[in-house]
CSV table of C-alpha atoms in Angstrom, one decimal:
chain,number,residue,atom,x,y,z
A,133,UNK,CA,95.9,82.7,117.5
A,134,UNK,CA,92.5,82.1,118.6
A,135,UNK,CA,91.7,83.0,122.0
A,136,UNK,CA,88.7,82.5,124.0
A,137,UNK,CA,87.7,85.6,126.7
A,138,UNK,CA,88.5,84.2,130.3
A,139,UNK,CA,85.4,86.4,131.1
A,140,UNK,CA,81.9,85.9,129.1
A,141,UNK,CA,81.3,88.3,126.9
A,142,UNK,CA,77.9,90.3,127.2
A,143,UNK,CA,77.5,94.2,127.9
A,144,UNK,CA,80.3,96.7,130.2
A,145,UNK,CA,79.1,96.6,133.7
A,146,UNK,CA,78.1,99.8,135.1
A,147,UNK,CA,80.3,101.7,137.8
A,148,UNK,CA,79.3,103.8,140.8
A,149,UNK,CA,81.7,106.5,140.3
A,150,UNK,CA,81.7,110.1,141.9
A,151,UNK,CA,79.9,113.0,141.4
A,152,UNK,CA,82.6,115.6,142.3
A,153,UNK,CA,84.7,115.9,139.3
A,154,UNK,CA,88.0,116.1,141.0
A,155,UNK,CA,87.1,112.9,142.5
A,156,UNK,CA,85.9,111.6,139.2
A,157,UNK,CA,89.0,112.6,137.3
A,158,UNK,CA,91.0,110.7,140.5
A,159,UNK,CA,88.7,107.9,140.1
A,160,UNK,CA,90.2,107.2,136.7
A,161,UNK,CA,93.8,107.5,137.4
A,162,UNK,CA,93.5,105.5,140.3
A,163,UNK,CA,92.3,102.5,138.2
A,164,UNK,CA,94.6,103.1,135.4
A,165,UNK,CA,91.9,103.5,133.0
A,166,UNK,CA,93.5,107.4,131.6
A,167,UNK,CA,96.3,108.1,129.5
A,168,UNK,CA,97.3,110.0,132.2
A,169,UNK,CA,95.2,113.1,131.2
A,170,UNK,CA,91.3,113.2,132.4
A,171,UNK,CA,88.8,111.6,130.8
A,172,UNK,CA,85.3,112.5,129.8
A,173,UNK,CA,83.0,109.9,132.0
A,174,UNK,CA,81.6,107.2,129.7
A,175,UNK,CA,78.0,107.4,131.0
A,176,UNK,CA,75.5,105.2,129.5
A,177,UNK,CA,73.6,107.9,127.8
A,178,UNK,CA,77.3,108.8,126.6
A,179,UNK,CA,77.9,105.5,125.2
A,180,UNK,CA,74.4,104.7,123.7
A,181,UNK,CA,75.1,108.2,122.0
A,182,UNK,CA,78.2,106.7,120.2
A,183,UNK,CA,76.7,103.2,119.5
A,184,UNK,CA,73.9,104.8,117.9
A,185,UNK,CA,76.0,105.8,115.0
A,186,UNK,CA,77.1,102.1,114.0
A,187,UNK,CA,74.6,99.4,112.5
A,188,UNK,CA,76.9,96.6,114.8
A,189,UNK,CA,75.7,95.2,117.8
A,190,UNK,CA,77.4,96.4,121.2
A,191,UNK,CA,78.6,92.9,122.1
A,192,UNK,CA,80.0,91.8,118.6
A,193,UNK,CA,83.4,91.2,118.8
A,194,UNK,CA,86.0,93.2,116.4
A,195,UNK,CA,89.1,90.9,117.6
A,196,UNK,CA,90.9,89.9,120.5
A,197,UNK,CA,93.9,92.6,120.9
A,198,UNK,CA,97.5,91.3,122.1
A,199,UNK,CA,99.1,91.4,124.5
A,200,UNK,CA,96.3,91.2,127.1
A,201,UNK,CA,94.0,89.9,124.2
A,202,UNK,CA,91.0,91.6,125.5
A,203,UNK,CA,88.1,91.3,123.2
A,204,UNK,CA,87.5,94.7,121.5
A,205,UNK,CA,83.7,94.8,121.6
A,206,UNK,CA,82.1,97.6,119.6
A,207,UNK,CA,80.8,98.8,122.8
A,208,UNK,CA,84.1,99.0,124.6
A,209,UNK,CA,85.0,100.7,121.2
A,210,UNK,CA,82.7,103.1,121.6
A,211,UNK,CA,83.5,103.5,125.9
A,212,UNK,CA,87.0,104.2,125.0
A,213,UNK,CA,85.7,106.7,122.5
A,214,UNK,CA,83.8,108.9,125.0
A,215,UNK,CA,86.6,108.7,127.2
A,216,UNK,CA,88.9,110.3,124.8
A,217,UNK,CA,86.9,112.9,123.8
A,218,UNK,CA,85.3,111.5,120.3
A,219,UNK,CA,82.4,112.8,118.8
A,220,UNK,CA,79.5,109.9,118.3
A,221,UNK,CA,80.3,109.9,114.7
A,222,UNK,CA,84.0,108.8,114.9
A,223,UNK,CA,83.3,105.7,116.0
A,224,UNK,CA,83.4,103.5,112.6
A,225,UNK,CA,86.7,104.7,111.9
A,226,UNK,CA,87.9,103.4,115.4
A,227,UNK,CA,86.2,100.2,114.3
A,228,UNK,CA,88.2,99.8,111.3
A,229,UNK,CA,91.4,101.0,113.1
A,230,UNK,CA,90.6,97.8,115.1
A,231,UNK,CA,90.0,95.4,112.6
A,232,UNK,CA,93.2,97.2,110.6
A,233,UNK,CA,95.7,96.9,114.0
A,234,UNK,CA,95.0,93.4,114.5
A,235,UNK,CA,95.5,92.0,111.0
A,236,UNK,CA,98.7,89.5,111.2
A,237,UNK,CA,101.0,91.4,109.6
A,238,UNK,CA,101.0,94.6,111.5
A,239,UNK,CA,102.0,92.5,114.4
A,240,UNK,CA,100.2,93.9,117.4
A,241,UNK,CA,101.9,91.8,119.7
A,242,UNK,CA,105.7,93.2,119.3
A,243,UNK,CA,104.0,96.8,118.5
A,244,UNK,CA,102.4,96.9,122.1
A,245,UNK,CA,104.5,95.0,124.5
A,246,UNK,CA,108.4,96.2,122.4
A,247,UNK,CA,111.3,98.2,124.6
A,248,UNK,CA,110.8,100.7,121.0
A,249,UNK,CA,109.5,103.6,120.6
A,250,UNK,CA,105.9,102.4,118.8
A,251,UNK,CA,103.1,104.8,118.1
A,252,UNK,CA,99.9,104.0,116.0
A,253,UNK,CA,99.8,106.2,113.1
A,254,UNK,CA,96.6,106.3,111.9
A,255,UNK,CA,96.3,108.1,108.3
A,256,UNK,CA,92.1,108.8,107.4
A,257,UNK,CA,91.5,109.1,103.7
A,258,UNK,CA,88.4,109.6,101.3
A,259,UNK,CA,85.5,111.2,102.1
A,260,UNK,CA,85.3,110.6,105.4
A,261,UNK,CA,88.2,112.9,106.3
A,262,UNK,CA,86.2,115.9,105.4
A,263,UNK,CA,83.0,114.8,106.9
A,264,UNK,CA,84.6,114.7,110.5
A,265,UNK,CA,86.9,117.2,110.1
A,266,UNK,CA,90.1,115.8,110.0
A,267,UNK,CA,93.1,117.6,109.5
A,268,UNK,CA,95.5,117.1,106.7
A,269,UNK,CA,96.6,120.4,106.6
A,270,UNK,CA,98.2,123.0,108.5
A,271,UNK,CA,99.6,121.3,111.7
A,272,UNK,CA,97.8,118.3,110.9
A,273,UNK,CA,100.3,116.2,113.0
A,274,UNK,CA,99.8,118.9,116.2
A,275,UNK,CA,97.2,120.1,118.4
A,276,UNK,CA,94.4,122.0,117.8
A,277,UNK,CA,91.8,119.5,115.6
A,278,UNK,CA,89.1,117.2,117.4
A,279,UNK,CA,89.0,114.8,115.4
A,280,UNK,CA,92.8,114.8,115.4
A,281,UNK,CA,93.4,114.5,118.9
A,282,UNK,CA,90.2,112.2,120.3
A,283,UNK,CA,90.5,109.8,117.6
A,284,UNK,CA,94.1,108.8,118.0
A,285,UNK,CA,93.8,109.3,122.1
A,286,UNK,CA,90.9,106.8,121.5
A,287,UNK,CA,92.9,103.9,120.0
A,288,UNK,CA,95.6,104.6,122.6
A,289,UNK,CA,93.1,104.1,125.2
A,290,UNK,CA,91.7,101.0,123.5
A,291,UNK,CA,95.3,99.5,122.6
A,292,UNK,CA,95.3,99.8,127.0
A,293,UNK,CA,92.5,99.4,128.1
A,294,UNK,CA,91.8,96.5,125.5
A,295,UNK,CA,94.5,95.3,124.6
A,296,UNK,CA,96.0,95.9,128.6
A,297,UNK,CA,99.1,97.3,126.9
A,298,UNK,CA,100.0,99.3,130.5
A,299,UNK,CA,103.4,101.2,130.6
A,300,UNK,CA,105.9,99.6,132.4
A,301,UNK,CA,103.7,96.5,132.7
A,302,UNK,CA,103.2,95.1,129.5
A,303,UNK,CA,103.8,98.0,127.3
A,304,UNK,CA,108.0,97.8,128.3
A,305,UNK,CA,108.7,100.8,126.5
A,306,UNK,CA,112.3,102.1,127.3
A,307,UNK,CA,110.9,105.6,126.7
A,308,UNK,CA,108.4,105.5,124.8
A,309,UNK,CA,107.4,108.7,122.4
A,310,UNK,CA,104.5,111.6,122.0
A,311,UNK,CA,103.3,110.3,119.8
A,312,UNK,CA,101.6,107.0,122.0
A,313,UNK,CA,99.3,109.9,123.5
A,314,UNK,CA,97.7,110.5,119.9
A,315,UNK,CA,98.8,110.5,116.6
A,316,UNK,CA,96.4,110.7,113.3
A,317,UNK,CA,96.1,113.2,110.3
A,318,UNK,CA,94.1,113.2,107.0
A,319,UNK,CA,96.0,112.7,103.6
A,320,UNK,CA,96.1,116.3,102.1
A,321,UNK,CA,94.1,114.7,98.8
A,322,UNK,CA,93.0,118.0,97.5
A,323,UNK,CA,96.8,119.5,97.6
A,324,UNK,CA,97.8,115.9,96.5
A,325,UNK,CA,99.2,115.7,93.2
A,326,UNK,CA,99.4,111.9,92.9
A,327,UNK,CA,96.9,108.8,93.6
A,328,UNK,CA,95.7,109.2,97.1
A,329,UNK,CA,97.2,106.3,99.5
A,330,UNK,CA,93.9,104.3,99.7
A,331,UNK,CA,94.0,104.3,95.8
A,332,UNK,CA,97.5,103.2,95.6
A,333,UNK,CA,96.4,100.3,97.8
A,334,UNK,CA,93.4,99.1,96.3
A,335,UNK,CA,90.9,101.1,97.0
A,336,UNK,CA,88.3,103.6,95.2
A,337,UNK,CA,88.8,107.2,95.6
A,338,UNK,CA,85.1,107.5,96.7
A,339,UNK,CA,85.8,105.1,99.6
A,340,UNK,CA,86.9,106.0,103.1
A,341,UNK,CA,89.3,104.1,104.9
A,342,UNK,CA,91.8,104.4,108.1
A,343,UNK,CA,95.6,103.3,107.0
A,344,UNK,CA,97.5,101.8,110.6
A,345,UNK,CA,101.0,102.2,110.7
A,346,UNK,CA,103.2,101.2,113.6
A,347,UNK,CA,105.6,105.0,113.7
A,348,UNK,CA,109.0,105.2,115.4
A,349,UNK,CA,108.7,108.8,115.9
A,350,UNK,CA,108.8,111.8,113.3
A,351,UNK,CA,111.8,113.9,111.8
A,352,UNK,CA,111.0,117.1,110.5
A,353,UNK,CA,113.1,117.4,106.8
A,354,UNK,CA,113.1,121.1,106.5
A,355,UNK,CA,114.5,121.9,102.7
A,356,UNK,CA,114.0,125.4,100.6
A,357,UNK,CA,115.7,122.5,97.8
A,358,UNK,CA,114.2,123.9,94.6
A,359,UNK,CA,114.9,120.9,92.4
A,360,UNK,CA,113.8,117.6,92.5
A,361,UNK,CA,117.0,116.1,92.4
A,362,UNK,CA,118.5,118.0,95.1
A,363,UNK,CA,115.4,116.9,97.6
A,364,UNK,CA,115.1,113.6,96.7
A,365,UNK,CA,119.0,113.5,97.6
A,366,UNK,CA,118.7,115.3,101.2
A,367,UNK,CA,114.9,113.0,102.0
A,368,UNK,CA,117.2,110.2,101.4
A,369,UNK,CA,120.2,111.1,103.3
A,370,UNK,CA,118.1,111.8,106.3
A,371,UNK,CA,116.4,108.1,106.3
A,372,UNK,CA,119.7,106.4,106.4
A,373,UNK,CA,120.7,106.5,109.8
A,374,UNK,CA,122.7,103.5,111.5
A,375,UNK,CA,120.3,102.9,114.4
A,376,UNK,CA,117.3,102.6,112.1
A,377,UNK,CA,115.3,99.2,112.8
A,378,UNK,CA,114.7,99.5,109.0
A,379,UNK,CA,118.2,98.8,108.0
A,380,UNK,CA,118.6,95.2,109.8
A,381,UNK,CA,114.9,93.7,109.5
A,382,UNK,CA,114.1,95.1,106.3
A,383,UNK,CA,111.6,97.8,107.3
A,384,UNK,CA,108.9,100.0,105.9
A,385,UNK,CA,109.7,103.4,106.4
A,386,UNK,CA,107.1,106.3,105.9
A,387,UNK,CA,107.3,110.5,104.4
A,388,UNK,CA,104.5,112.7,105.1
A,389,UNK,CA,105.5,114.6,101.8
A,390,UNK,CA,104.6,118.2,102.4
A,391,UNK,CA,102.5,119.7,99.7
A,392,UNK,CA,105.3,122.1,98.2
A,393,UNK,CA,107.7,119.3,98.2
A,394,UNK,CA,105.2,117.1,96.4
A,395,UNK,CA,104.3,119.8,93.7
A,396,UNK,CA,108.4,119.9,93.2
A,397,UNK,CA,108.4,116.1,92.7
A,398,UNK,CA,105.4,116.4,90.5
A,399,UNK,CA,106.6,119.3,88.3
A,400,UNK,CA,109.7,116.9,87.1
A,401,UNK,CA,107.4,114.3,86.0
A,402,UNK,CA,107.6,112.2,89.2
A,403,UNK,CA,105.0,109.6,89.9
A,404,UNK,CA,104.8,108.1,93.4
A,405,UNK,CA,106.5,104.9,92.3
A,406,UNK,CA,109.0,106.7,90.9
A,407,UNK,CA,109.7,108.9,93.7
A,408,UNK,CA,109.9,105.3,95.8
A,409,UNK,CA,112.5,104.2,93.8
A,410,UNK,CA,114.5,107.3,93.9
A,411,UNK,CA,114.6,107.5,97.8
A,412,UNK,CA,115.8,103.5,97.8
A,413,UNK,CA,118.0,103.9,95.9
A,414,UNK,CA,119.7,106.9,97.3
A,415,UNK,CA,118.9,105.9,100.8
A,416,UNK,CA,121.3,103.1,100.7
A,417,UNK,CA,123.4,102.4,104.3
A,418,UNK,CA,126.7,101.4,104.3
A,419,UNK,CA,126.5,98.6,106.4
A,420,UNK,CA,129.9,99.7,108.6
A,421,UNK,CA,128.1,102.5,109.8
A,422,UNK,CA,125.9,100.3,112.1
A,423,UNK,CA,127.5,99.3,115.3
A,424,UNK,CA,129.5,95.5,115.0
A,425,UNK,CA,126.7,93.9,116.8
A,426,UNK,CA,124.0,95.5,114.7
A,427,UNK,CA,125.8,94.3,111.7
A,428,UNK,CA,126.1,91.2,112.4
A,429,UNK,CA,122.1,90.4,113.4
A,430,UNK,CA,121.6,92.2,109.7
A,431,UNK,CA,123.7,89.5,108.6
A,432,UNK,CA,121.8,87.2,110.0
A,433,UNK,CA,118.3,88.9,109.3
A,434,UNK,CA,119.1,89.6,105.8
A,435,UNK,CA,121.8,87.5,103.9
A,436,UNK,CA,118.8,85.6,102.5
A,437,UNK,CA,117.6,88.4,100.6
A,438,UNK,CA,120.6,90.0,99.8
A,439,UNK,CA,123.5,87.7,99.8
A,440,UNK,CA,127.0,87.9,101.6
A,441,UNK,CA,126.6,91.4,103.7
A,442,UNK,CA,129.8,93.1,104.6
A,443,UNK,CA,131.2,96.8,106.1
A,444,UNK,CA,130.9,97.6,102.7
A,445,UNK,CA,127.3,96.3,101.4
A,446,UNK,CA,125.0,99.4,100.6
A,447,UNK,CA,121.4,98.1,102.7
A,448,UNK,CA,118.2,98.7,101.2
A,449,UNK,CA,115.8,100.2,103.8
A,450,UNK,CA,113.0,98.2,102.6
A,451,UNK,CA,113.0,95.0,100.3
A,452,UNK,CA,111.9,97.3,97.5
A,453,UNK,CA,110.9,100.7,96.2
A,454,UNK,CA,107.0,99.6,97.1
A,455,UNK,CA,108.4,99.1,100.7
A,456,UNK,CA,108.2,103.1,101.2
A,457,UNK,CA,105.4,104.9,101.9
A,458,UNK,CA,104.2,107.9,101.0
A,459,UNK,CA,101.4,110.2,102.6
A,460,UNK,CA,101.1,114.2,101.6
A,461,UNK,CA,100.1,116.1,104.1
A,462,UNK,CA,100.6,119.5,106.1
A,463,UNK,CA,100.0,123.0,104.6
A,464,UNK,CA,102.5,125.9,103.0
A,465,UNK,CA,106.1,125.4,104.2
A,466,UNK,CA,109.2,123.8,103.2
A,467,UNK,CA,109.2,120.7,105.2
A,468,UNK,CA,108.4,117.3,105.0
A,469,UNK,CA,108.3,114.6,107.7
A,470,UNK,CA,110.5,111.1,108.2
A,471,UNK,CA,108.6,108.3,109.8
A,472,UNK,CA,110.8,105.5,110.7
A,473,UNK,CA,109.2,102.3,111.4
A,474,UNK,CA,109.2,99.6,114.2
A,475,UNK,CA,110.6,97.6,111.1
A,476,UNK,CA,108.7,94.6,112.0
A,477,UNK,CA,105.3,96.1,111.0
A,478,UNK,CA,103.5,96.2,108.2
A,479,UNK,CA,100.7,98.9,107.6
A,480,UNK,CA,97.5,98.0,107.3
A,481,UNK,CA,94.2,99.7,105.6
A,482,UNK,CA,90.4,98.6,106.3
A,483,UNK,CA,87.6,100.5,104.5
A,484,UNK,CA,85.5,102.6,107.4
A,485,UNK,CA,81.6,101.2,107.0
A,486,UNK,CA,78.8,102.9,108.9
B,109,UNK,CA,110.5,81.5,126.9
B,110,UNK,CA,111.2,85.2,128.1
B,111,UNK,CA,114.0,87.1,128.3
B,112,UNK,CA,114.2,88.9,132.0
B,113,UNK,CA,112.5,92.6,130.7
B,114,UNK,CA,110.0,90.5,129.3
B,115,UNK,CA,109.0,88.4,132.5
B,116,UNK,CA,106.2,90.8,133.9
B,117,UNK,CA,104.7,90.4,130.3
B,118,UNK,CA,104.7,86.6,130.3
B,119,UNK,CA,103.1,86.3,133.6
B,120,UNK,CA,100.3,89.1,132.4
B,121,UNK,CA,99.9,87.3,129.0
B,122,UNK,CA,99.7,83.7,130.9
B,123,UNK,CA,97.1,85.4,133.1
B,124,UNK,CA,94.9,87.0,130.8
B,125,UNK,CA,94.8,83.6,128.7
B,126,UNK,CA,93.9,81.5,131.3
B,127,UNK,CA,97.1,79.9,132.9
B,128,UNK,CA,98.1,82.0,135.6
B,129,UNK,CA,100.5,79.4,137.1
B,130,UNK,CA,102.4,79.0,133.7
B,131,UNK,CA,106.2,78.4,134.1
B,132,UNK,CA,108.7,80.4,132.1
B,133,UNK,CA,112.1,79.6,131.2
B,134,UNK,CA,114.2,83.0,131.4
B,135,UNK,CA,116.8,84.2,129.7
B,136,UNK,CA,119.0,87.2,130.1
B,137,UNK,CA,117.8,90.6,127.9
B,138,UNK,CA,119.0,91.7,125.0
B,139,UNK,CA,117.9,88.3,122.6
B,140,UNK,CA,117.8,90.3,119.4
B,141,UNK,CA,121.2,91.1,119.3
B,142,UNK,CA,123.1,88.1,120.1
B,143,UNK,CA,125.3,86.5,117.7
B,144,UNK,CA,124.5,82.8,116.7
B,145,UNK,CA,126.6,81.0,118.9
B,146,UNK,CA,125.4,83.2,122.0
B,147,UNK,CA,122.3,81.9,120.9
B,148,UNK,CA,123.2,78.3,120.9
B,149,UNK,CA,124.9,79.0,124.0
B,150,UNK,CA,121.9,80.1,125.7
B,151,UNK,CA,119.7,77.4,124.3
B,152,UNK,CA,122.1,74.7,126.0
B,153,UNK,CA,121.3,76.5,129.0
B,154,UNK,CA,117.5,77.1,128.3
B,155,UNK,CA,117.0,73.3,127.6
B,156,UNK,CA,118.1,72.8,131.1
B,157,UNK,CA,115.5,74.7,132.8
B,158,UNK,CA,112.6,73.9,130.4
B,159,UNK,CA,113.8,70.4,130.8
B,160,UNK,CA,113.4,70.8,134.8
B,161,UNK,CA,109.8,72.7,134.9
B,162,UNK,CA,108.4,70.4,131.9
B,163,UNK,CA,109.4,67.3,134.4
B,164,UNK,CA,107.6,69.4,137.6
B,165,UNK,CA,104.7,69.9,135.8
């Protein structure tokens, strides 16, 4: 949809805000502009700091963002940064996140403004990861890292303040999730003992790139399974659940694969494709598990892809094996993580350029 | 065409594209789960109330 700004386009006006920083942090809040938490003031030496580390020009317009379809400038990129904490340098990877999110087919619109659950999941590989510090190890999906926590409080702030995705206005959330405050990791590459994700989709290993992916919440898999076999079985048992969107729209479900897991997989002689196939297979729902009403709009969603469905038909989560992604990440430890998806959603990866 | 948990979001979106006065037809929430002849149910109704505000317009 092309849509033309109901306001012109040219540079963020400045603001007179307070000097007291109480009444600064109050300032925000009162105008909806936080995430609820404060916000570092986006000051124009602040913001000039951040747009100095992009080649783009501050009015150029990334996209328009649904549901509000704000235009995402690369200077209200970058004010959304500061506010959330980001270093200067983070900014191109918000950029691509942008361009990534509003691509057709991760369907921004039923992302922001769905009664689900949604997060943005944003997954950093190549060499950019290292060169800002982004976590793919140890707690990599918890607190502690900047570039962690700023960069996926960033695109929250910009999917709102941008995109005017407001809780309880157009963001209807029933409840929403933790993961809509921030949520963004590294691929574990160097613990990795496949084809990193941006490889698998097309990219070169020497490349950087930010991977989008709309996340219905995580489920820690916690296994001491010694054999493949055996944790390919439990992985699988654990993404078949009846009230999975997957299951009735023909989804794309996601497993942060922990590195000890991986090197299990690996040691049988498991690729990543294979390992896909494996967990479809296995990960088949009996359709008369899901509630009569959810059955029924899976017979409707899906009965052109797979036929007649009945109590009996064994769903597919996805419409293949290549439906399932795969990210390795985290440090030492027996677990492993189960994304769900939004189901209608597919992920989305942009290269990050300077 | 909204259903009713969706209205506040149809008026925002008509807003923030320029057509702040934009009727909407409403229906009643859930959509996604209804079977096809609720669907064709609520259409008969819908039609009805497009039908009126099309004709104020």
């Amino acid at each position: 949809m092309s849509v033309v700004p109901a306001v012109p386009l040219s540079r963020a006006a400045l603001v007179e805000a307070p000097d007291d920083l109480d009444e600064l942090i109050e300032f925000f809040h009162a105008r909806r502009w936080s995430d609820g938490l404060p916000v570092v003031p986006p000051t124009r030496e602040r913001v000039e700091r951040m747009l100095s580390c992009t080649s783009r020009k501050p009015d150029e317009v990334v996209a328009n963002m649904a549901p509000g379809f704000g235009a995402a400038t690369i200077e209200r990129i970058a004010i959304n940064a500061v506010m959330a904490g980001c270093r200067a340098d983070y900014l191109p990877v918000l950029i691509a996140a942008v361009q990534a999110m509003t691509a057709k087919e991760f369907n921004l619109q039923g992302i922001q403004a769905t009664t689900n659950p949604v997060a943005v999941w944003l997954v950093i590989n190549g060499p950019i990861a290292e060169q800002l510090g982004v976590n793919g190890g140890m707690n990599c999906l918890g607190q502690g890292t900047v570039a962690n926590a700023t960069l996926g409080r960033a695109l929250r702030l910009i999917l709102q303040n941008v995109g005017g995705a407001l809780p309880g206005e157009m963001d209807r959330a029933t409840q929403g999730m933790p993961g809509k405050f921030s949520f963004c990791c590294a691929e574990n590459e160097a613990q990795s003992p496949w084809e990193a994700l941006h490889v698998e989709r097309g990219f070169r290993r020497d490349q950087s790139t930010v991977t989008v992916i709309g996340a219905a919440g995580t489920h820690n898999m916690n296994t001491h399974a010694e054999n493949a076999d055996d944790l390919i079985r439990v992985i699988a048992d654990t993404m078949a659940f009846p009230t999975s969107n997957d299951y009735w729209i023909n989804g794309e479900p996601w497993i942060v694969i922990g590195p000890q897991h991986a090197e299990i997989l690996h040691a049988r002689g498991l690729s990543k494709a294979d390992v896909k196939r494996r967990l479809w297979e296995e990960s088949k729902l009996s359709a008369g598990r899901m509630a009569k009403i959810e059955l029924a709009r899976t017979q409707i969603a899906r009965s052109e892809e797979l036929g007649q469905i009945t109590a009996d038909t064994l769903l597919p989560i996805s419409g293949g094996p290549e439906g399932i992604g795969i990210v390795v990440a985290g440090g030492p430890g027996t677990h492993s993580v189960y994304v769900a998806s939004f189901g209608d959603t597919r992920a989305v990866t942009r290269e990050v350029k300077q | 065409m909204v259903s009713n948990v969706f209205v506040g979001l149809g008026k925002a979106q008509a807003r923030a594209l320029g057509h702040p006065g934009l009727p909407l037809a409403v229906i009643p929430h859930p959509f996604g789960s209804r079977t096809r002849d609720e669907v064709r149910a609520l259409a008969e109704k819908c039609v009805v109330e497009i039908v009126k505000l099309a004709a104020a317009k």
